[in-house]
Amino acid sequence: MIPHVSRLLELWRIAAHYRLDTLFPAEELPEKARHALSLIRMLHPAAWSSKERKNPLKLKEALEEMGPLAIKLGQLLSTRRDLIPPEVLQQLVLLQDRVKPFGSDVAQMRIQQSLKADINTLFARFDEQPLAAASIAQVHTAALHDGREVVVKVTRPDIRQQILQDFEILEWLGAALEKRLEAARALHLSEIIQDYRQIILNELDLTLEADNTRRMRHYFTGSSMMYVPEVYMDSKDVMVAERITGVPISDTATFDRLGMDRADLAEKGLTIFFTQVFRDNFFHADMHPGNVFVETINPNNPRFIALDCAIMGELSKHDQMTVARMLLAVMNSNFMQLIQVVHQAGWIPPGTDQDALAREMRRTVGPMVSKPMHELDFAGILIQVMDIARRFHLEIPPQLMLLLKTLVHVEGLGTDLYPELDIWKLAKPILTDWIKANMNPVKNVKEIGQQIPDLLLGAQDLP
């Protein structure tokens, strides 16, 4: 049975207006799917209006109009270069999660109900004008009775019901596609939908974000590199945290005006990321410029400030080792070793031509890694590797794709600060120390064999 027909028709109308049907080339679809698409094209409004028929494909605008789930899914899928074609990714990365705020009276009512106290008991001052409004929550500024300035994050009313309803439609659509399309079955489409369902539902629970923030704060207590704001109160729908003062990471003009060392700042940022991945195994996976600020109280020793810990990543020890081995194999231009690592990780589907995969890696990535270290485009290398993974249908775990996406973003932030940034010079000591600490040659000789000296020598060869 088709769920939520009226909502499905609304999504259909939006898809038609923005020509999302053109995402599916009819000649590549099975006969039944072609007939269904033809029927959709006949029935949707664009078939009746010459103006609508001339509309270009606007995926970004369509997803923003479809609502919170579409926006969040688009943002998450923008990390899946192993699944999504480049021309679609170009539109997904432009998604903006900005919506009209809901009323302050509604926000205050939700705060009081959620924290079980009157607004005047909770705060000495509550600012009615929101600081920011997004699809899942909005943020107000306030002050506690002891004078501490805080930000109050409040989820939107009925947001959980809206997202669950849209997921029911999406799950029905995914199951229908898997029954009819081999490509959908090969992608494990229903599993992908379930993975993202859990990620987004977790983001609706602010107690999880509060726990993530406290955990990150614990790891960086006393750090001279990064500061994580303190959480004072939290519930499923409300989080009250310390208000920080900082400069957005993109405001390089302010850094220059204050005489800050941008190279040092960029190196700190990358060191923080590798520390999160290999020391803490707990990394911030939403490192866009709006979530990264810099404390400039002491311009000679600035600290990063991490906000919005809703989406975090963790890897198993096996995946951590896989990442380290992959990075070293790429940097040593040893593509057969890279394929071995990927094969041992279980990501290569049966029947894949591994020699062809290695040749494609060598052809595409080889020229990029043959450059001097200071000229390497590390993000470009990862993007090419992920594109090859998509074309060869490699089954890379979502958490690892989250890590690779975050690494691309972090390197981008770093090179924006300091274009000559050498990511490998910074990564070497962290990777080398982690491999030596976590690889016992006697214990793991049967599993890893001769790869142990290769890995350690490879780590030592990094500049």
Tab-separated table of N, CA and C in Angstrom, residues 338-424:
chain	number	residue	atom	x	y	z
A	338	LEU	N	47.142	-1.076	-2.558
A	338	LEU	CA	45.870	-0.423	-2.244
A	338	LEU	C	44.705	-1.365	-2.521
A	339	ILE	N	44.745	-2.063	-3.661
A	339	ILE	CA	43.676	-3.012	-3.992
A	339	ILE	C	43.651	-4.151	-2.979
A	340	GLN	N	44.833	-4.618	-2.535
A	340	GLN	CA	44.879	-5.676	-1.523
A	340	GLN	C	44.214	-5.220	-0.223
A	341	VAL	N	44.496	-3.981	0.163
A	341	VAL	CA	43.894	-3.442	1.384
A	341	VAL	C	42.375	-3.414	1.249
A	342	VAL	N	41.897	-2.909	0.113
A	342	VAL	CA	40.458	-2.810	-0.121
A	342	VAL	C	39.827	-4.204	-0.167
A	343	HIS	N	40.531	-5.148	-0.786
A	343	HIS	CA	40.024	-6.527	-0.870
A	343	HIS	C	39.929	-7.151	0.524
A	344	GLN	N	40.977	-6.980	1.335
A	344	GLN	CA	40.970	-7.543	2.685
A	344	GLN	C	39.888	-6.907	3.550
A	345	ALA	N	39.543	-5.664	3.236
A	345	ALA	CA	38.474	-4.996	3.985
A	345	ALA	C	37.096	-5.515	3.594
A	346	GLY	N	37.014	-6.279	2.496
A	346	GLY	CA	35.737	-6.852	2.070
A	346	GLY	C	34.875	-5.906	1.268
A	347	TRP	N	35.485	-4.929	0.609
A	347	TRP	CA	34.706	-3.919	-0.108
A	347	TRP	C	34.538	-4.236	-1.595
A	348	ILE	N	35.286	-5.207	-2.108
A	348	ILE	CA	35.236	-5.492	-3.542
A	348	ILE	C	34.213	-6.595	-3.798
A	349	PRO	N	33.168	-6.320	-4.592
A	349	PRO	CA	32.153	-7.343	-4.870
A	349	PRO	C	32.750	-8.522	-5.637
A	350	PRO	N	32.192	-9.719	-5.464
A	350	PRO	CA	32.664	-10.881	-6.224
A	350	PRO	C	32.584	-10.610	-7.725
A	351	GLY	N	33.573	-11.112	-8.450
A	351	GLY	CA	33.571	-10.949	-9.903
A	351	GLY	C	34.224	-9.681	-10.403
A	352	THR	N	34.647	-8.801	-9.498
A	352	THR	CA	35.298	-7.561	-9.916
A	352	THR	C	36.681	-7.866	-10.486
A	353	ASP	N	37.009	-7.250	-11.609
A	353	ASP	CA	38.329	-7.388	-12.227
A	353	ASP	C	39.315	-6.521	-11.439
A	354	GLN	N	40.050	-7.143	-10.526
A	354	GLN	CA	40.934	-6.374	-9.656
A	354	GLN	C	42.111	-5.775	-10.414
A	355	ASP	N	42.560	-6.447	-11.470
A	355	ASP	CA	43.629	-5.868	-12.291
A	355	ASP	C	43.142	-4.595	-12.976
A	356	ALA	N	41.902	-4.631	-13.483
A	356	ALA	CA	41.342	-3.432	-14.125
A	356	ALA	C	41.176	-2.308	-13.112
A	357	LEU	N	40.779	-2.681	-11.898
A	357	LEU	CA	40.630	-1.682	-10.840
A	357	LEU	C	41.976	-1.033	-10.522
A	358	ALA	N	43.029	-1.849	-10.421
A	358	ALA	CA	44.366	-1.309	-10.144
A	358	ALA	C	44.848	-0.432	-11.292
A	359	ARG	N	44.586	-0.863	-12.542
A	359	ARG	CA	45.000	-0.051	-13.698
A	359	ARG	C	44.306	1.304	-13.688
A	360	GLU	N	43.016	1.302	-13.341
A	360	GLU	CA	42.272	2.560	-13.311
A	360	GLU	C	42.799	3.468	-12.203
A	361	MET	N	43.123	2.879	-11.060
A	361	MET	CA	43.728	3.670	-9.988
A	361	MET	C	45.045	4.280	-10.460
A	362	ARG	N	45.870	3.454	-11.112
A	362	ARG	CA	47.179	3.927	-11.572
A	362	ARG	C	47.019	5.010	-12.632
A	363	ARG	N	46.074	4.822	-13.542
A	363	ARG	CA	45.883	5.784	-14.631
A	363	ARG	C	45.359	7.120	-14.116
A	364	THR	N	44.407	7.052	-13.187
A	364	THR	CA	43.740	8.271	-12.724
A	364	THR	C	44.490	8.960	-11.597
A	365	VAL	N	44.906	8.159	-10.614
A	365	VAL	CA	45.510	8.734	-9.415
A	365	VAL	C	47.026	8.838	-9.540
A	366	GLY	N	47.630	7.939	-10.321
A	366	GLY	CA	49.086	7.910	-10.457
A	366	GLY	C	49.716	9.249	-10.787
A	367	PRO	N	49.234	9.945	-11.843
A	367	PRO	CA	49.836	11.250	-12.173
A	367	PRO	C	49.702	12.273	-11.053
A	368	MET	N	48.654	12.125	-10.232
A	368	MET	CA	48.431	13.098	-9.158
A	368	MET	C	49.434	12.906	-8.022
A	369	VAL	N	49.773	11.631	-7.721
A	369	VAL	CA	50.677	11.378	-6.597
A	369	VAL	C	52.140	11.412	-7.008
A	370	SER	N	52.415	11.531	-8.313
A	370	SER	CA	53.801	11.591	-8.770
A	370	SER	C	54.404	12.981	-8.610
A	371	LYS	N	53.577	13.959	-8.242
A	371	LYS	CA	54.065	15.325	-8.055
A	371	LYS	C	54.854	15.436	-6.749
A	372	PRO	N	55.674	16.482	-6.618
A	372	PRO	CA	56.326	16.731	-5.323
A	372	PRO	C	55.281	16.874	-4.224
A	373	MET	N	55.661	16.497	-3.016
A	373	MET	CA	54.706	16.468	-1.916
A	373	MET	C	53.995	17.802	-1.709
A	374	HIS	N	54.735	18.912	-1.840
A	374	HIS	CA	54.116	20.207	-1.560
A	374	HIS	C	53.130	20.624	-2.641
A	375	GLU	N	53.104	19.897	-3.780
A	375	GLU	CA	52.176	20.223	-4.862
A	375	GLU	C	50.981	19.279	-4.901
A	376	LEU	N	50.944	18.303	-4.010
A	376	LEU	CA	49.868	17.313	-4.050
A	376	LEU	C	48.520	17.928	-3.696
A	377	ASP	N	47.512	17.579	-4.477
A	377	ASP	CA	46.123	17.944	-4.173
A	377	ASP	C	45.491	16.743	-3.484
A	378	PHE	N	45.622	16.689	-2.162
A	378	PHE	CA	45.175	15.506	-1.437
A	378	PHE	C	43.679	15.295	-1.578
A	379	ALA	N	42.916	16.385	-1.485
A	379	ALA	CA	41.468	16.267	-1.647
A	379	ALA	C	41.134	15.720	-3.029
A	380	GLY	N	41.843	16.204	-4.049
A	380	GLY	CA	41.607	15.710	-5.403
A	380	GLY	C	41.888	14.227	-5.528
A	381	ILE	N	42.943	13.751	-4.847
A	381	ILE	CA	43.265	12.323	-4.872
A	381	ILE	C	42.127	11.513	-4.257
A	382	LEU	N	41.652	11.939	-3.092
A	382	LEU	CA	40.564	11.214	-2.434
A	382	LEU	C	39.300	11.222	-3.277
A	383	ILE	N	39.012	12.357	-3.903
A	383	ILE	CA	37.818	12.457	-4.741
A	383	ILE	C	37.908	11.481	-5.908
A	384	GLN	N	39.080	11.377	-6.527
A	384	GLN	CA	39.253	10.435	-7.633
A	384	GLN	C	39.109	8.994	-7.156
A	385	VAL	N	39.682	8.686	-5.997
A	385	VAL	CA	39.557	7.330	-5.450
A	385	VAL	C	38.089	6.994	-5.192
A	386	MET	N	37.345	7.942	-4.637
A	386	MET	CA	35.930	7.698	-4.348
A	386	MET	C	35.116	7.566	-5.632
A	387	ASP	N	35.483	8.327	-6.663
A	387	ASP	CA	34.778	8.208	-7.936
A	387	ASP	C	35.020	6.835	-8.559
A	388	ILE	N	36.249	6.340	-8.473
A	388	ILE	CA	36.546	4.991	-8.970
A	388	ILE	C	35.769	3.950	-8.162
A	389	ALA	N	35.688	4.148	-6.852
A	389	ALA	CA	34.914	3.227	-6.005
A	389	ALA	C	33.466	3.165	-6.460
A	390	ARG	N	32.894	4.316	-6.824
A	390	ARG	CA	31.509	4.343	-7.305
A	390	ARG	C	31.377	3.571	-8.613
A	391	ARG	N	32.303	3.786	-9.547
A	391	ARG	CA	32.197	3.151	-10.865
A	391	ARG	C	32.423	1.647	-10.806
A	392	PHE	N	33.212	1.185	-9.841
A	392	PHE	CA	33.465	-0.251	-9.701
A	392	PHE	C	32.563	-0.892	-8.631
A	393	HIS	N	31.596	-0.120	-8.123
A	393	HIS	CA	30.596	-0.623	-7.169
A	393	HIS	C	31.229	-1.180	-5.891
A	394	LEU	N	32.282	-0.540	-5.412
A	394	LEU	CA	32.885	-0.975	-4.156
A	394	LEU	C	31.941	-0.659	-2.995
A	395	GLU	N	31.905	-1.557	-2.017
A	395	GLU	CA	30.968	-1.434	-0.899
A	395	GLU	C	31.692	-0.851	0.320
A	396	ILE	N	31.889	0.470	0.296
A	396	ILE	CA	32.623	1.142	1.369
A	396	ILE	C	31.659	1.488	2.501
A	397	PRO	N	31.999	1.156	3.749
A	397	PRO	CA	31.095	1.436	4.877
A	397	PRO	C	30.796	2.926	5.009
A	398	PRO	N	29.566	3.283	5.388
A	398	PRO	CA	29.201	4.704	5.525
A	398	PRO	C	30.112	5.478	6.468
A	399	GLN	N	30.545	4.855	7.582
A	399	GLN	CA	31.406	5.574	8.525
A	399	GLN	C	32.740	5.957	7.889
A	400	LEU	N	33.249	5.080	7.024
A	400	LEU	CA	34.517	5.391	6.373
A	400	LEU	C	34.335	6.481	5.324
A	401	MET	N	33.211	6.457	4.620
A	401	MET	CA	32.935	7.531	3.670
A	401	MET	C	32.777	8.852	4.407
A	402	LEU	N	32.187	8.795	5.594
A	402	LEU	CA	32.054	9.994	6.417
A	402	LEU	C	33.434	10.546	6.775
A	403	LEU	N	34.357	9.646	7.102
A	403	LEU	CA	35.720	10.069	7.423
A	403	LEU	C	36.403	10.702	6.218
A	404	LEU	N	36.316	10.056	5.059
A	404	LEU	CA	36.983	10.580	3.865
A	404	LEU	C	36.404	11.924	3.468
A	405	LYS	N	35.071	12.053	3.567
A	405	LYS	CA	34.437	13.343	3.272
A	405	LYS	C	34.943	14.418	4.215
A	406	THR	N	35.020	14.077	5.500
A	406	THR	CA	35.472	15.053	6.485
A	406	THR	C	36.918	15.453	6.229
A	407	LEU	N	37.747	14.488	5.840
A	407	LEU	CA	39.146	14.788	5.545
A	407	LEU	C	39.264	15.737	4.359
A	408	VAL	N	38.424	15.538	3.347
A	408	VAL	CA	38.409	16.454	2.200
A	408	VAL	C	38.040	17.862	2.662
A	409	HIS	N	37.009	17.968	3.512
A	409	HIS	CA	36.584	19.278	4.014
A	409	HIS	C	37.676	19.929	4.858
A	410	VAL	N	38.304	19.133	5.724
A	410	VAL	CA	39.331	19.681	6.612
A	410	VAL	C	40.520	20.183	5.803
A	411	GLU	N	40.933	19.390	4.804
A	411	GLU	CA	42.051	19.859	3.977
A	411	GLU	C	41.670	21.123	3.226
A	412	GLY	N	40.409	21.191	2.771
A	412	GLY	CA	39.955	22.395	2.083
A	412	GLY	C	40.003	23.619	2.982
A	413	LEU	N	39.549	23.459	4.230
A	413	LEU	CA	39.626	24.570	5.184
A	413	LEU	C	41.076	24.971	5.425
A	414	GLY	N	41.954	23.954	5.522
A	414	GLY	CA	43.361	24.233	5.784
A	414	GLY	C	44.040	24.967	4.645
A	415	THR	N	43.794	24.529	3.412
A	415	THR	CA	44.445	25.181	2.271
A	415	THR	C	43.842	26.548	1.981
A	416	ASP	N	42.590	26.773	2.377
A	416	ASP	CA	42.033	28.130	2.273
A	416	ASP	C	42.792	29.082	3.201
A	417	LEU	N	43.176	28.573	4.366
A	417	LEU	CA	43.953	29.388	5.302
A	417	LEU	C	45.383	29.579	4.815
A	418	TYR	N	45.969	28.484	4.303
A	418	TYR	CA	47.385	28.497	3.933
A	418	TYR	C	47.579	27.573	2.731
A	419	PRO	N	47.608	28.127	1.507
A	419	PRO	CA	47.633	27.309	0.286
A	419	PRO	C	48.814	26.344	0.202
A	420	GLU	N	49.941	26.632	0.858
A	420	GLU	CA	51.114	25.751	0.781
A	420	GLU	C	51.084	24.637	1.830
A	421	LEU	N	49.963	24.453	2.478
A	421	LEU	CA	49.851	23.453	3.538
A	421	LEU	C	50.243	22.065	3.027
A	422	ASP	N	51.118	21.366	3.762
A	422	ASP	CA	51.580	20.020	3.414
A	422	ASP	C	50.944	19.026	4.382
A	423	ILE	N	49.847	18.419	3.933
A	423	ILE	CA	49.089	17.540	4.820
A	423	ILE	C	49.899	16.325	5.252
A	424	TRP	N	50.765	15.818	4.362
A	424	TRP	CA	51.486	14.597	4.697
A	424	TRP	C	52.595	14.823	5.701
